[in-house]
Coordinates of C-alpha atoms in Angstrom, one line a residue:
Chain A
M1 CA -0.2 0.0 0.1
Q2 CA 1.3 3.8 -1.0
N3 CA 1.9 5.7 2.1
L4 CA -0.2 8.9 2.1
R5 CA 2.2 10.9 3.5
N6 CA 4.1 10.7 -0.3
L7 CA 1.2 10.6 -1.9
T8 CA 0.6 14.2 -4.0
Y9 CA -3.5 15.5 -3.9
G10 CA -5.4 17.8 -6.4
I11 CA -8.0 19.8 -4.3
V12 CA -11.1 20.5 -7.2
G13 CA -12.6 23.5 -5.8
L14 CA -11.5 25.3 -2.8
G15 CA -14.6 26.8 -1.1
L16 CA -15.9 25.8 2.2
M17 CA -15.3 21.5 1.9
G18 CA -12.8 21.6 -0.5
G19 CA -10.9 24.5 2.0
S20 CA -11.4 22.2 5.0
L21 CA -10.5 19.0 3.3
A22 CA -6.7 20.6 2.4
K23 CA -6.0 22.2 5.9
A24 CA -7.0 18.9 7.0
I25 CA -4.9 16.7 5.1
R26 CA -1.6 19.6 5.3
E27 CA -2.0 19.1 9.0
N28 CA -2.9 16.5 9.9
I29 CA -0.5 14.0 6.9
L30 CA 1.1 16.2 5.5
G31 CA 2.4 17.9 8.6
V32 CA 4.3 15.7 10.1
P33 CA 8.2 14.9 10.2
G34 CA 9.3 13.0 6.8
A35 CA 6.3 13.8 5.3
S36 CA 7.2 14.3 1.1
G37 CA 4.1 14.4 -0.9
S38 CA 2.3 17.7 -1.9
I39 CA -1.1 19.5 -2.4
V40 CA -2.2 21.1 -5.3
G41 CA -5.6 22.9 -5.4
F42 CA -7.9 23.8 -8.7
D43 CA -10.2 26.9 -8.5
I44 CA -12.0 29.8 -10.1
N45 CA -11.8 32.4 -8.1
E46 CA -8.1 33.6 -7.1
A47 CA -8.8 35.1 -4.3
S48 CA -9.2 31.6 -2.2
L49 CA -6.2 29.8 -4.3
A50 CA -4.0 33.1 -2.6
A51 CA -5.5 32.9 0.9
A52 CA -4.6 28.9 0.3
R53 CA -0.7 29.6 -0.7
A54 CA 0.1 32.4 1.8
E55 CA -1.3 29.8 4.4
H56 CA 1.1 27.5 2.9
V57 CA -2.1 24.5 3.3
L58 CA -1.4 24.6 -0.8
D59 CA 1.5 24.1 -2.3
G60 CA 0.9 25.2 -5.8
V61 CA -2.9 26.6 -7.7
Y62 CA -4.2 26.1 -10.7
T63 CA -6.9 28.0 -12.8
T64 CA -9.1 27.3 -15.8
S65 CA -6.2 27.8 -17.8
N66 CA -3.8 24.9 -16.5
V67 CA -6.1 22.6 -14.5
D68 CA -5.4 19.5 -16.7
E69 CA -1.3 20.2 -16.4
M70 CA -2.2 19.7 -12.6
L71 CA -4.5 16.1 -12.5
T72 CA -1.7 14.5 -14.7
R73 CA 0.4 14.8 -10.9
C74 CA -1.7 13.4 -8.5
D75 CA -2.9 10.8 -7.0
F76 CA -4.9 11.8 -5.6
V77 CA -7.8 14.0 -6.8
Y78 CA -10.7 15.1 -4.7
I79 CA -13.8 17.2 -6.6
C80 CA -15.0 19.4 -4.0
L81 CA -18.4 21.1 -6.0
Y82 CA -22.0 21.1 -6.8
P83 CA -23.1 17.9 -7.9
H84 CA -24.4 19.2 -10.8
A85 CA -20.0 20.6 -11.5
T86 CA -18.7 17.4 -10.7
V87 CA -20.2 15.1 -13.4
D88 CA -19.0 18.2 -15.9
F89 CA -16.3 18.4 -14.8
L90 CA -15.5 14.7 -14.4
Q91 CA -16.2 15.3 -18.5
K92 CA -14.5 18.0 -19.3
H93 CA -11.6 16.8 -17.9
K94 CA -11.7 12.7 -18.4
E95 CA -8.3 12.4 -20.5
S96 CA -6.4 14.2 -17.9
F97 CA -6.3 12.7 -14.7
K98 CA -3.5 10.4 -14.3
S99 CA -3.2 6.7 -14.9
G100 CA -4.6 4.8 -11.3
A101 CA -4.7 8.0 -9.9
I102 CA -7.5 7.3 -6.9
I103 CA -10.6 9.8 -7.2
S104 CA -13.5 11.0 -5.2
D105 CA -16.5 13.3 -4.5
I106 CA -18.0 15.8 -2.2
S107 CA -21.8 15.3 -3.6
G108 CA -24.2 14.7 -1.7
V109 CA -26.3 12.9 -4.2
K110 CA -24.4 10.4 -5.8
S111 CA -27.2 8.8 -8.5
L112 CA -26.3 11.2 -11.0
I113 CA -22.7 10.3 -11.1
F114 CA -23.6 6.4 -10.5
D115 CA -25.0 6.1 -13.6
D116 CA -23.3 7.6 -16.3
L117 CA -19.7 6.8 -14.8
K118 CA -18.8 4.7 -17.9
S119 CA -18.9 7.7 -19.4
L120 CA -16.9 9.3 -17.5
V121 CA -14.0 7.8 -15.4
R122 CA -11.8 6.4 -18.0
P123 CA -11.2 2.2 -16.5
D124 CA -7.7 2.7 -16.0
I125 CA -9.1 5.4 -12.5
D126 CA -10.3 4.6 -9.1
Y127 CA -12.9 6.5 -9.1
I128 CA -14.3 5.6 -5.4
P129 CA -17.1 8.2 -4.4
G130 CA -18.2 9.5 -0.8
H131 CA -20.0 11.5 0.8
P132 CA -17.6 13.7 4.5
M133 CA -21.3 13.9 6.9
A134 CA -19.8 17.3 8.0
G135 CA -20.7 20.6 7.5
S136 CA -21.4 24.5 7.6
E137 CA -24.4 27.4 7.2
R138 CA -21.5 29.3 6.1
E139 CA -19.4 29.1 3.4
G140 CA -16.2 29.3 0.9
Y141 CA -12.8 29.2 2.0
A142 CA -12.5 32.1 4.2
M143 CA -14.2 30.0 6.3
S144 CA -12.9 26.4 6.7
S145 CA -11.5 24.5 8.8
G146 CA -9.2 21.1 9.3
K147 CA -10.7 21.1 12.4
V148 CA -14.6 20.2 11.3
F149 CA -14.3 16.8 10.5
K150 CA -13.6 15.5 14.0
N151 CA -15.8 12.9 14.9
H152 CA -18.0 13.0 11.9
N153 CA -19.3 10.0 9.9
Y154 CA -17.6 9.5 6.6
I155 CA -20.1 7.3 4.3
L156 CA -17.9 5.4 1.5
M157 CA -19.5 3.8 -2.2
P158 CA -16.5 1.8 -3.1
L159 CA -17.6 0.3 -6.6
P160 CA -16.8 -3.7 -7.5
T161 CA -13.9 -2.7 -9.7
S162 CA -12.4 -0.7 -6.5
K163 CA -9.2 -1.4 -5.5
T164 CA -8.8 -3.5 -2.2
E165 CA -5.5 -1.6 -1.7
D166 CA -6.9 2.3 -2.6
V167 CA -10.3 1.3 -1.0
E168 CA -7.9 0.4 2.1
L169 CA -5.5 3.6 1.4
F170 CA -8.9 5.9 1.2
K171 CA -10.0 4.6 4.6
A172 CA -6.9 5.6 6.0
L173 CA -7.0 9.3 4.5
I174 CA -10.3 9.5 5.7
T175 CA -8.8 7.8 9.5
E176 CA -6.4 10.3 9.6
L177 CA -8.7 13.3 8.7
G178 CA -10.7 13.3 11.3
F179 CA -13.5 11.0 10.9
T180 CA -14.2 8.0 13.7
R181 CA -16.8 6.4 11.3
I182 CA -16.6 5.1 8.0
V183 CA -20.8 3.4 6.8
E184 CA -19.6 1.6 3.9
T185 CA -22.7 1.7 1.7
D186 CA -23.5 1.7 -2.2
A187 CA -25.9 5.1 -3.8
R188 CA -29.1 4.2 -3.9
V189 CA -29.1 3.4 0.2
H190 CA -26.8 6.4 0.2
D191 CA -29.8 9.0 -1.0
H192 CA -31.8 7.7 0.4
K193 CA -31.0 8.1 4.0
I194 CA -29.3 10.9 3.1
A195 CA -32.5 12.4 1.7
F196 CA -33.7 12.1 5.6
T197 CA -30.6 12.9 8.1
S198 CA -29.7 15.7 5.4
Q199 CA -32.4 16.7 2.8
L200 CA -35.2 16.9 5.0
C201 CA -34.5 18.4 8.1
H202 CA -32.9 21.5 5.1
V203 CA -36.1 21.4 4.5
I204 CA -38.0 21.3 8.0
A205 CA -36.1 23.9 9.4
S206 CA -36.6 26.3 6.0
A207 CA -40.3 25.9 5.8
L208 CA -40.0 26.3 10.0
V209 CA -38.2 29.9 9.1
D210 CA -40.9 30.7 6.5
S211 CA -43.8 30.1 8.7
A212 CA -42.5 32.4 11.4
E213 CA -44.5 35.5 11.5
D214 CA -42.1 38.4 11.6
T215 CA -37.9 38.5 13.1
A216 CA -38.4 39.3 16.6
V217 CA -40.1 36.2 17.5
T218 CA -36.9 35.0 19.0
A219 CA -37.1 37.0 21.7
F220 CA -39.6 34.8 22.6
G221 CA -36.9 31.4 22.0
G222 CA -35.3 29.3 24.6
G223 CA -32.6 27.7 22.0
S224 CA -35.3 24.9 20.6
F225 CA -36.4 27.5 17.9
E226 CA -32.2 28.6 17.5
D227 CA -31.6 24.4 17.2
L228 CA -33.6 24.1 14.6
T229 CA -32.9 25.8 12.2
R230 CA -29.4 26.7 12.3
I231 CA -29.4 24.7 9.8
A232 CA -31.5 27.3 7.8
M233 CA -29.0 29.8 6.9
I234 CA -28.6 27.9 4.0
N235 CA -26.6 27.6 0.8
A236 CA -29.6 28.3 -1.8
P237 CA -28.4 27.2 -5.0
L238 CA -26.1 24.3 -3.7
W239 CA -29.0 23.2 -1.2
T240 CA -31.9 23.8 -4.4
E241 CA -29.3 21.0 -6.6
L242 CA -29.4 18.6 -4.2
F243 CA -33.1 18.8 -3.5
L244 CA -34.0 19.1 -6.7
S245 CA -31.1 15.9 -7.6
N246 CA -32.9 13.4 -5.0
K247 CA -36.5 14.3 -5.8
K248 CA -37.5 11.5 -5.4
E249 CA -36.3 10.0 -2.3
L250 CA -36.7 13.7 -0.9
L251 CA -40.2 13.5 -1.3
S252 CA -41.1 9.8 0.3
H253 CA -39.2 11.2 3.4
I254 CA -40.8 14.9 3.7
E255 CA -44.5 13.0 3.1
R256 CA -43.3 10.9 5.9
F257 CA -42.9 13.1 8.0
E258 CA -46.0 14.7 7.3
Q259 CA -47.9 12.1 7.7
S260 CA -45.6 12.0 11.0
L261 CA -47.1 15.3 12.3
G262 CA -51.0 15.1 11.2
K263 CA -51.2 12.1 12.9
L264 CA -49.5 14.3 16.7
K265 CA -51.8 17.5 15.3
R266 CA -54.7 15.0 15.7
F267 CA -53.9 14.2 18.5
I268 CA -53.6 17.7 20.0
E269 CA -56.8 18.3 18.1
G270 CA -58.5 16.4 19.4
G271 CA -57.0 15.8 22.8
N272 CA -55.9 13.2 23.5
A273 CA -54.0 13.2 25.9
T274 CA -53.4 9.4 26.3
E275 CA -52.1 9.2 22.7
L276 CA -50.6 12.4 22.2
E277 CA -48.4 10.8 25.7
S278 CA -47.7 7.5 24.2
C279 CA -46.4 9.3 21.5
L280 CA -44.6 11.6 23.2
E281 CA -42.4 7.7 24.7
L282 CA -42.2 6.4 21.9
V283 CA -40.5 9.1 20.4
R284 CA -38.4 9.9 23.3
T285 CA -37.1 6.3 24.1
K286 CA -36.1 5.9 20.2
R287 CA -34.7 8.8 20.2
E288 CA -32.8 7.7 23.5
S289 CA -31.2 5.0 20.7
M290 CA -30.5 7.4 18.0
S291 CA -28.3 9.3 20.7
R292 CA -26.0 6.8 21.3
I293 CA -24.8 6.9 18.1
D294 CA -24.9 10.5 17.7
I295 CA -21.8 12.0 16.3
K296 CA -21.4 14.8 18.7
A297 CA -17.7 14.7 20.0
Chain B
M1 CA -37.0 48.4 47.5
Q2 CA -36.7 45.7 49.1
N3 CA -32.8 43.9 49.1
L4 CA -33.0 41.0 47.3
R5 CA -29.6 39.7 49.0
N6 CA -32.0 39.5 52.3
L7 CA -35.4 38.4 51.3
T8 CA -36.7 34.3 52.6
Y9 CA -37.2 32.4 49.2
G10 CA -39.7 29.6 48.4
I11 CA -38.9 27.5 45.6
V12 CA -41.9 25.1 45.1
G13 CA -41.1 22.4 43.3
L14 CA -37.4 21.4 43.8
G15 CA -37.1 19.4 39.2
L16 CA -34.6 20.1 37.4
M17 CA -36.0 24.4 36.8
G18 CA -36.8 24.5 40.4
G19 CA -33.5 23.2 41.5
S20 CA -31.4 25.4 38.9
L21 CA -33.4 28.4 40.0
A22 CA -32.6 27.0 43.7
K23 CA -29.1 27.0 42.9
A24 CA -29.4 30.4 41.1
I25 CA -30.7 32.0 43.3
R26 CA -27.9 30.7 45.9
E27 CA -24.6 31.0 44.1
N28 CA -25.7 34.6 42.6
I29 CA -27.6 35.9 45.1
L30 CA -27.5 34.5 49.1
G31 CA -24.1 34.0 48.5
V32 CA -21.6 36.6 48.6
P33 CA -20.8 38.4 51.5
G34 CA -23.6 40.2 53.8
A35 CA -26.3 38.2 52.3
S36 CA -28.7 37.2 55.3
G37 CA -32.1 36.4 53.6
S38 CA -32.3 32.6 53.1
I39 CA -34.1 30.0 50.4
V40 CA -36.7 27.3 51.8
G41 CA -38.3 24.3 49.2
F42 CA -40.6 22.5 48.4
D43 CA -41.2 19.0 47.2
I44 CA -43.1 15.6 47.1
N45 CA -39.9 13.9 46.2
E46 CA -38.1 13.6 50.0
A47 CA -34.7 12.5 47.8
S48 CA -35.2 15.7 46.0
L49 CA -34.8 17.6 49.0
A50 CA -32.5 16.0 50.8
A51 CA -29.8 16.2 48.3
A52 CA -30.9 20.6 48.1
R53 CA -29.7 20.2 51.7
A54 CA -26.8 18.3 51.4
E55 CA -25.4 20.4 49.5
H56 CA -26.7 24.0 51.2
V57 CA -28.6 24.8 48.0
L58 CA -31.9 25.0 50.4
D59 CA -32.0 26.2 54.4
G60 CA -34.7 24.5 55.2
V61 CA -37.0 21.5 53.8
Y62 CA -40.4 20.9 53.6
T63 CA -43.1 18.1 52.9
T64 CA -47.2 17.8 51.8
S65 CA -47.5 18.1 56.0
N66 CA -45.8 21.3 56.3
V67 CA -45.5 23.5 52.9
D68 CA -48.7 25.8 54.7
E69 CA -46.0 27.0 57.4
M70 CA -42.6 27.5 54.8
L71 CA -45.3 29.5 52.7
T72 CA -45.9 31.8 55.6
R73 CA -42.7 32.7 56.0
C74 CA -41.6 33.6 52.1
D75 CA -40.2 37.6 50.8
F76 CA -41.0 35.6 46.9
V77 CA -42.1 32.3 46.2
Y78 CA -41.3 30.4 42.7
I79 CA -43.9 28.0 41.5
C80 CA -41.7 25.4 40.0
L81 CA -44.3 22.8 38.6
Y82 CA -46.6 21.8 35.6
P83 CA -49.2 24.0 34.6
H84 CA -52.2 22.5 36.0
A85 CA -50.5 21.1 39.1
T86 CA -49.8 25.7 39.4
V87 CA -53.5 26.5 39.2
D88 CA -53.7 23.1 42.1
F89 CA -51.2 24.6 44.6
L90 CA -51.7 28.5 44.6
Q91 CA -56.1 27.6 44.8
K92 CA -55.4 24.4 48.2
H93 CA -52.4 26.8 49.5
K94 CA -54.2 30.6 48.8
E95 CA -54.8 31.4 52.2
S96 CA -51.0 30.3 53.0
F97 CA -49.2 33.6 51.7
K98 CA -47.6 35.8 53.4
S99 CA -49.2 38.9 52.7
G100 CA -47.3 41.5 50.1
A101 CA -45.1 38.0 49.1
I102 CA -44.3 37.8 44.9
I103 CA -44.8 35.1 43.5
S104 CA -44.1 33.8 40.1
D105 CA -44.8 30.4 38.3
I106 CA -42.5 29.0 35.6
S107 CA -45.2 27.5 33.9
G108 CA -45.5 27.2 29.7
V109 CA -48.4 27.9 29.3
K110 CA -50.2 31.0 30.8
S111 CA -53.7 31.5 29.8
L112 CA -55.6 29.1 32.4
I113 CA -53.8 30.7 35.6
F114 CA -54.6 34.5 33.9
D115 CA -58.5 33.3 33.3
D116 CA -58.9 32.6 36.9
L117 CA -56.6 34.5 38.4
K118 CA -59.3 36.3 40.8
S119 CA -60.2 32.6 42.3
L120 CA -56.6 31.4 42.4
V121 CA -55.0 34.6 44.4
R122 CA -55.5 37.0 47.1
P123 CA -55.5 40.8 46.4
D124 CA -53.0 41.2 48.7
I125 CA -50.3 39.1 46.6
D126 CA -48.4 40.1 43.8
Y127 CA -48.4 38.1 41.5
I128 CA -46.9 38.1 38.7
P129 CA -46.1 35.9 36.3
G130 CA -43.5 34.7 34.2
H131 CA -42.1 32.5 31.7
P132 CA -37.8 31.6 32.1
M133 CA -36.7 30.8 28.5
A134 CA -33.9 28.2 29.6
G135 CA -34.6 24.2 29.9
S136 CA -32.2 21.0 29.2
E137 CA -34.0 17.7 27.9
R138 CA -32.7 16.7 30.8
E139 CA -35.5 15.8 34.0
G140 CA -35.2 16.3 38.2
Y141 CA -33.7 17.9 40.7
A142 CA -30.2 15.5 39.9
M143 CA -29.6 17.6 36.6
S144 CA -29.9 20.7 38.1
S145 CA -27.7 23.5 37.4
G146 CA -27.5 27.0 38.3
K147 CA -25.4 27.9 35.1
V148 CA -28.3 26.9 32.6
F149 CA -30.0 30.4 33.0
K150 CA -26.8 32.8 31.1
N151 CA -27.9 35.3 28.2
H152 CA -31.1 34.1 27.8
N153 CA -34.3 36.0 27.8
Y154 CA -37.0 35.8 30.8
I155 CA -41.0 36.5 29.3
L156 CA -42.2 38.7 32.3
M157 CA -45.8 39.6 32.2
P158 CA -46.9 42.2 35.2
L159 CA -50.9 42.7 35.8
P160 CA -52.5 45.5 36.1
T161 CA -52.0 45.5 39.8
S162 CA -48.8 44.5 39.7
K163 CA -46.8 46.9 42.2
T164 CA -44.0 49.0 40.4
E165 CA -41.3 48.2 43.0
D166 CA -41.8 44.2 43.6
V167 CA -41.7 44.2 39.3
E168 CA -38.3 46.0 39.4
L169 CA -36.8 43.8 42.7
F170 CA -38.2 40.7 40.2
K171 CA -36.0 42.6 36.8
A172 CA -33.5 42.3 39.3
L173 CA -34.0 39.0 40.3
I174 CA -34.2 38.2 37.2
T175 CA -31.1 39.8 36.1
E176 CA -28.4 38.8 38.5
L177 CA -29.6 35.2 37.8
G178 CA -28.6 35.4 34.4
F179 CA -31.1 35.5 32.3
T180 CA -29.6 38.8 29.8
R181 CA -33.6 39.9 28.1
I182 CA -36.2 40.7 29.7
V183 CA -39.3 41.1 27.6
E184 CA -42.7 42.2 28.9
T185 CA -45.7 41.1 27.6
D186 CA -49.3 39.5 28.5
A187 CA -50.2 36.2 28.9
R188 CA -52.1 36.0 24.9
V189 CA -49.4 37.1 23.6
H190 CA -46.7 34.8 25.9
D191 CA -48.9 31.7 24.5
H192 CA -49.5 32.7 20.4
K193 CA -45.1 33.8 20.8
I194 CA -44.5 30.4 22.9
A195 CA -47.1 27.8 20.9
F196 CA -44.2 28.6 17.7
T197 CA -40.5 29.5 19.3
S198 CA -41.2 26.8 21.5
Q199 CA -44.5 23.7 21.4
L200 CA -44.1 23.6 17.5
C201 CA -40.1 23.4 17.7
H202 CA -41.3 19.8 20.1
V203 CA -44.1 19.0 18.0
I204 CA -42.0 19.0 14.7
A205 CA -38.8 17.7 16.3
S206 CA -40.7 15.1 18.0
A207 CA -42.5 14.3 14.2
L208 CA -39.1 13.8 12.6
V209 CA -38.5 10.9 15.4
D210 CA -41.5 9.1 14.6
S211 CA -40.8 9.5 10.4
A212 CA -37.0 8.0 10.8
E213 CA -37.7 4.1 9.8
D214 CA -35.2 2.9 11.9
T215 CA -32.7 4.3 14.6
A216 CA -29.5 3.3 12.6
V217 CA -30.4 5.8 10.3
T218 CA -27.6 8.4 12.5
A219 CA -25.1 6.8 11.2
F220 CA -25.6 8.7 7.6
G221 CA -26.1 12.2 8.9
G222 CA -23.5 14.8 9.7
G223 CA -25.3 16.7 13.0
S224 CA -28.0 18.8 11.5
F225 CA -31.0 15.7 12.6
E226 CA -29.4 15.5 15.4
D227 CA -29.9 19.5 16.3
L228 CA -33.3 18.9 14.5
T229 CA -34.5 16.5 17.6
R230 CA -31.9 16.6 20.7
I231 CA -35.4 18.4 22.3
A232 CA -37.4 15.2 20.7
M233 CA -35.8 13.6 23.9
I234 CA -39.1 14.9 25.8
N235 CA -40.8 14.4 29.2
A236 CA -43.9 13.1 27.7
P237 CA -46.3 14.2 30.9
L238 CA -45.1 18.0 30.7
W239 CA -45.5 18.0 27.6
T240 CA -48.4 16.4 26.5
E241 CA -50.0 19.5 29.0
L242 CA -48.6 21.6 27.6
F243 CA -49.4 21.3 24.1
L244 CA -52.8 20.6 24.5
S245 CA -53.6 23.6 27.5
N246 CA -52.6 25.8 24.5
K247 CA -53.8 23.8 22.5
K248 CA -55.5 26.8 19.9
E249 CA -52.7 28.9 19.3
L250 CA -50.7 25.8 18.7
L251 CA -52.3 24.3 16.1
S252 CA -52.7 27.5 14.0
H253 CA -48.7 27.3 14.2
I254 CA -48.7 24.1 13.0
E255 CA -50.6 25.1 9.9
R256 CA -48.8 27.8 8.6
F257 CA -45.6 25.7 9.2
E258 CA -48.0 22.1 7.2
Q259 CA -48.0 25.1 4.5
S260 CA -44.5 26.8 4.4
L261 CA -43.4 23.0 3.8
G262 CA -45.9 21.9 1.3
K263 CA -45.2 25.5 -0.7
L264 CA -41.1 24.1 -0.3
K265 CA -42.8 20.5 -1.5
R266 CA -44.9 22.1 -4.2
F267 CA -41.5 23.5 -5.9
I268 CA -39.4 20.5 -5.5
E269 CA -42.2 18.4 -7.1
G270 CA -42.4 20.6 -9.9
G271 CA -38.3 21.0 -10.4
N272 CA -39.2 24.4 -9.8
A273 CA -35.6 25.8 -9.5
T274 CA -35.8 29.4 -9.9
E275 CA -38.6 29.7 -6.7
L276 CA -37.1 26.6 -4.7
E277 CA -33.9 29.0 -4.9
S278 CA -35.6 32.1 -4.4
C279 CA -37.5 30.8 -1.7
L280 CA -34.4 29.6 0.2
E281 CA -32.7 32.7 0.0
L282 CA -35.8 34.9 1.4
V283 CA -35.7 32.1 3.9
R284 CA -32.0 32.4 4.4
T285 CA -32.3 36.5 5.4
K286 CA -35.0 35.6 7.5
R287 CA -33.1 33.8 9.6
E288 CA -30.4 35.7 9.5
S289 CA -31.8 38.4 11.0
M290 CA -33.5 36.6 13.5
S291 CA -30.1 34.9 14.3
R292 CA -28.3 38.9 15.0
I293 CA -30.9 38.7 18.3
D294 CA -30.0 35.0 19.3
I295 CA -30.2 34.0 22.8
K296 CA -27.1 31.5 22.2
A297 CA -24.0 32.5 24.4

């Protein structure tokens, strides 16, 4: 197996996630004595590249004119773009990747990549899709941090054709980045589960803020509304794309949620204390059994 | 105006909130040099009383047999019971309160107290309802803490008959407890606003947990689901009472939320990217303007 400390890493897209991954690789993998690897990055935003260079996060920076040159050098390429931009990038630069390279992406929806994988990725490339389950309501390289992955989950979707040694190398990388649990699954299960744990939560938070009568209402709050709606400070273009790219799965979860909400509403409307209380007891027990595998540090 | 450090405080109900208030009074008001006041407490749970006595949180403890004796001594009585139990306690012990005492409660629903105030409270008592907007998914005296009020909101509902000096004394107390904002309003507005910031959030969190397919789903989470559902570790009997006691207001907020959710769902169903994105942009702006008055430290 190759040594993580000697690889050349390429980050495509130096936003919040790309920047955070770059910083974590720099701090945890290349920052140790004896490491001979390097990390380079591409973005269309030159200010982000300049900042990453000045902070010694990146050893080399590339723009649209020479990104293909960058790709030929990289042993591991992390594509940190929006879902459709990820597909476009793969397609456009298909021939430029170094033979034998490992490529991964961070897209929150996978089916649109998997559906057309053969036309997007050459057979001599080991494409291993993944989804780092960490984020922030903030955006951009300036808000990135190498510490945000600590104790978080990583969903990994190796293909039947993925080489065992490459998957093992990737897992070692993920662990070094700070993630504590790697869940292996496929794109279909990923898109179904994520539609619940991530997308449905963002839809609910957004609907809750939308339904607020006025913005002064937090003066009457004790923290619950704040906790439920922090993620409503949403990156609108990104989440529009995520919601629509995973429409079928998301709609099925919204409908299940509407049914649960409707049930509670009926108990309240009917003044049905006994059924309401036993439903809430079940909810508490269910949530408590979940919190044992909570990712919070 | 009386001096907060020389009063006798009575805590009725030594659960999470009563215990936390007792500890905050002990630490912030009676714990300073020169304070000559005291704090006494009543509960039906003798273990809680014994713990509070052993920890020097309470100077005296009372049970059902002698709580009336306690009430005759207290300048300030904090009733920290469930809503209906608060009404029952006021009614049952009406004649025992010290003349001129200030009484308050922490009930999360106010109309059921206000509706019958004249029959519950003697005219020589200054009853000033309030609602400390702080809590926890934990329960009981053992989980209480004098620090939980720091930077939180307090909703105060003085009556037209409340004496100005008593209201000022109460506000000074609230500030010493750690609260940083006091919102003055009436019971009707309180119940309407709280139905949104607190009760609706608990209904949504509960419905979200109820709608989860299985308890292993958090393995696929990045923290959003955890943030939205922490409050679903709910005290079922208390929240059943709160939901049903404020049914009309809560149902109107649930319906507004359902409409907002339905709107987002239609945009997603219809693949309407433009409208979905502009709705999410508005949500973000609205939530950001709220976060400026966020209570988080």
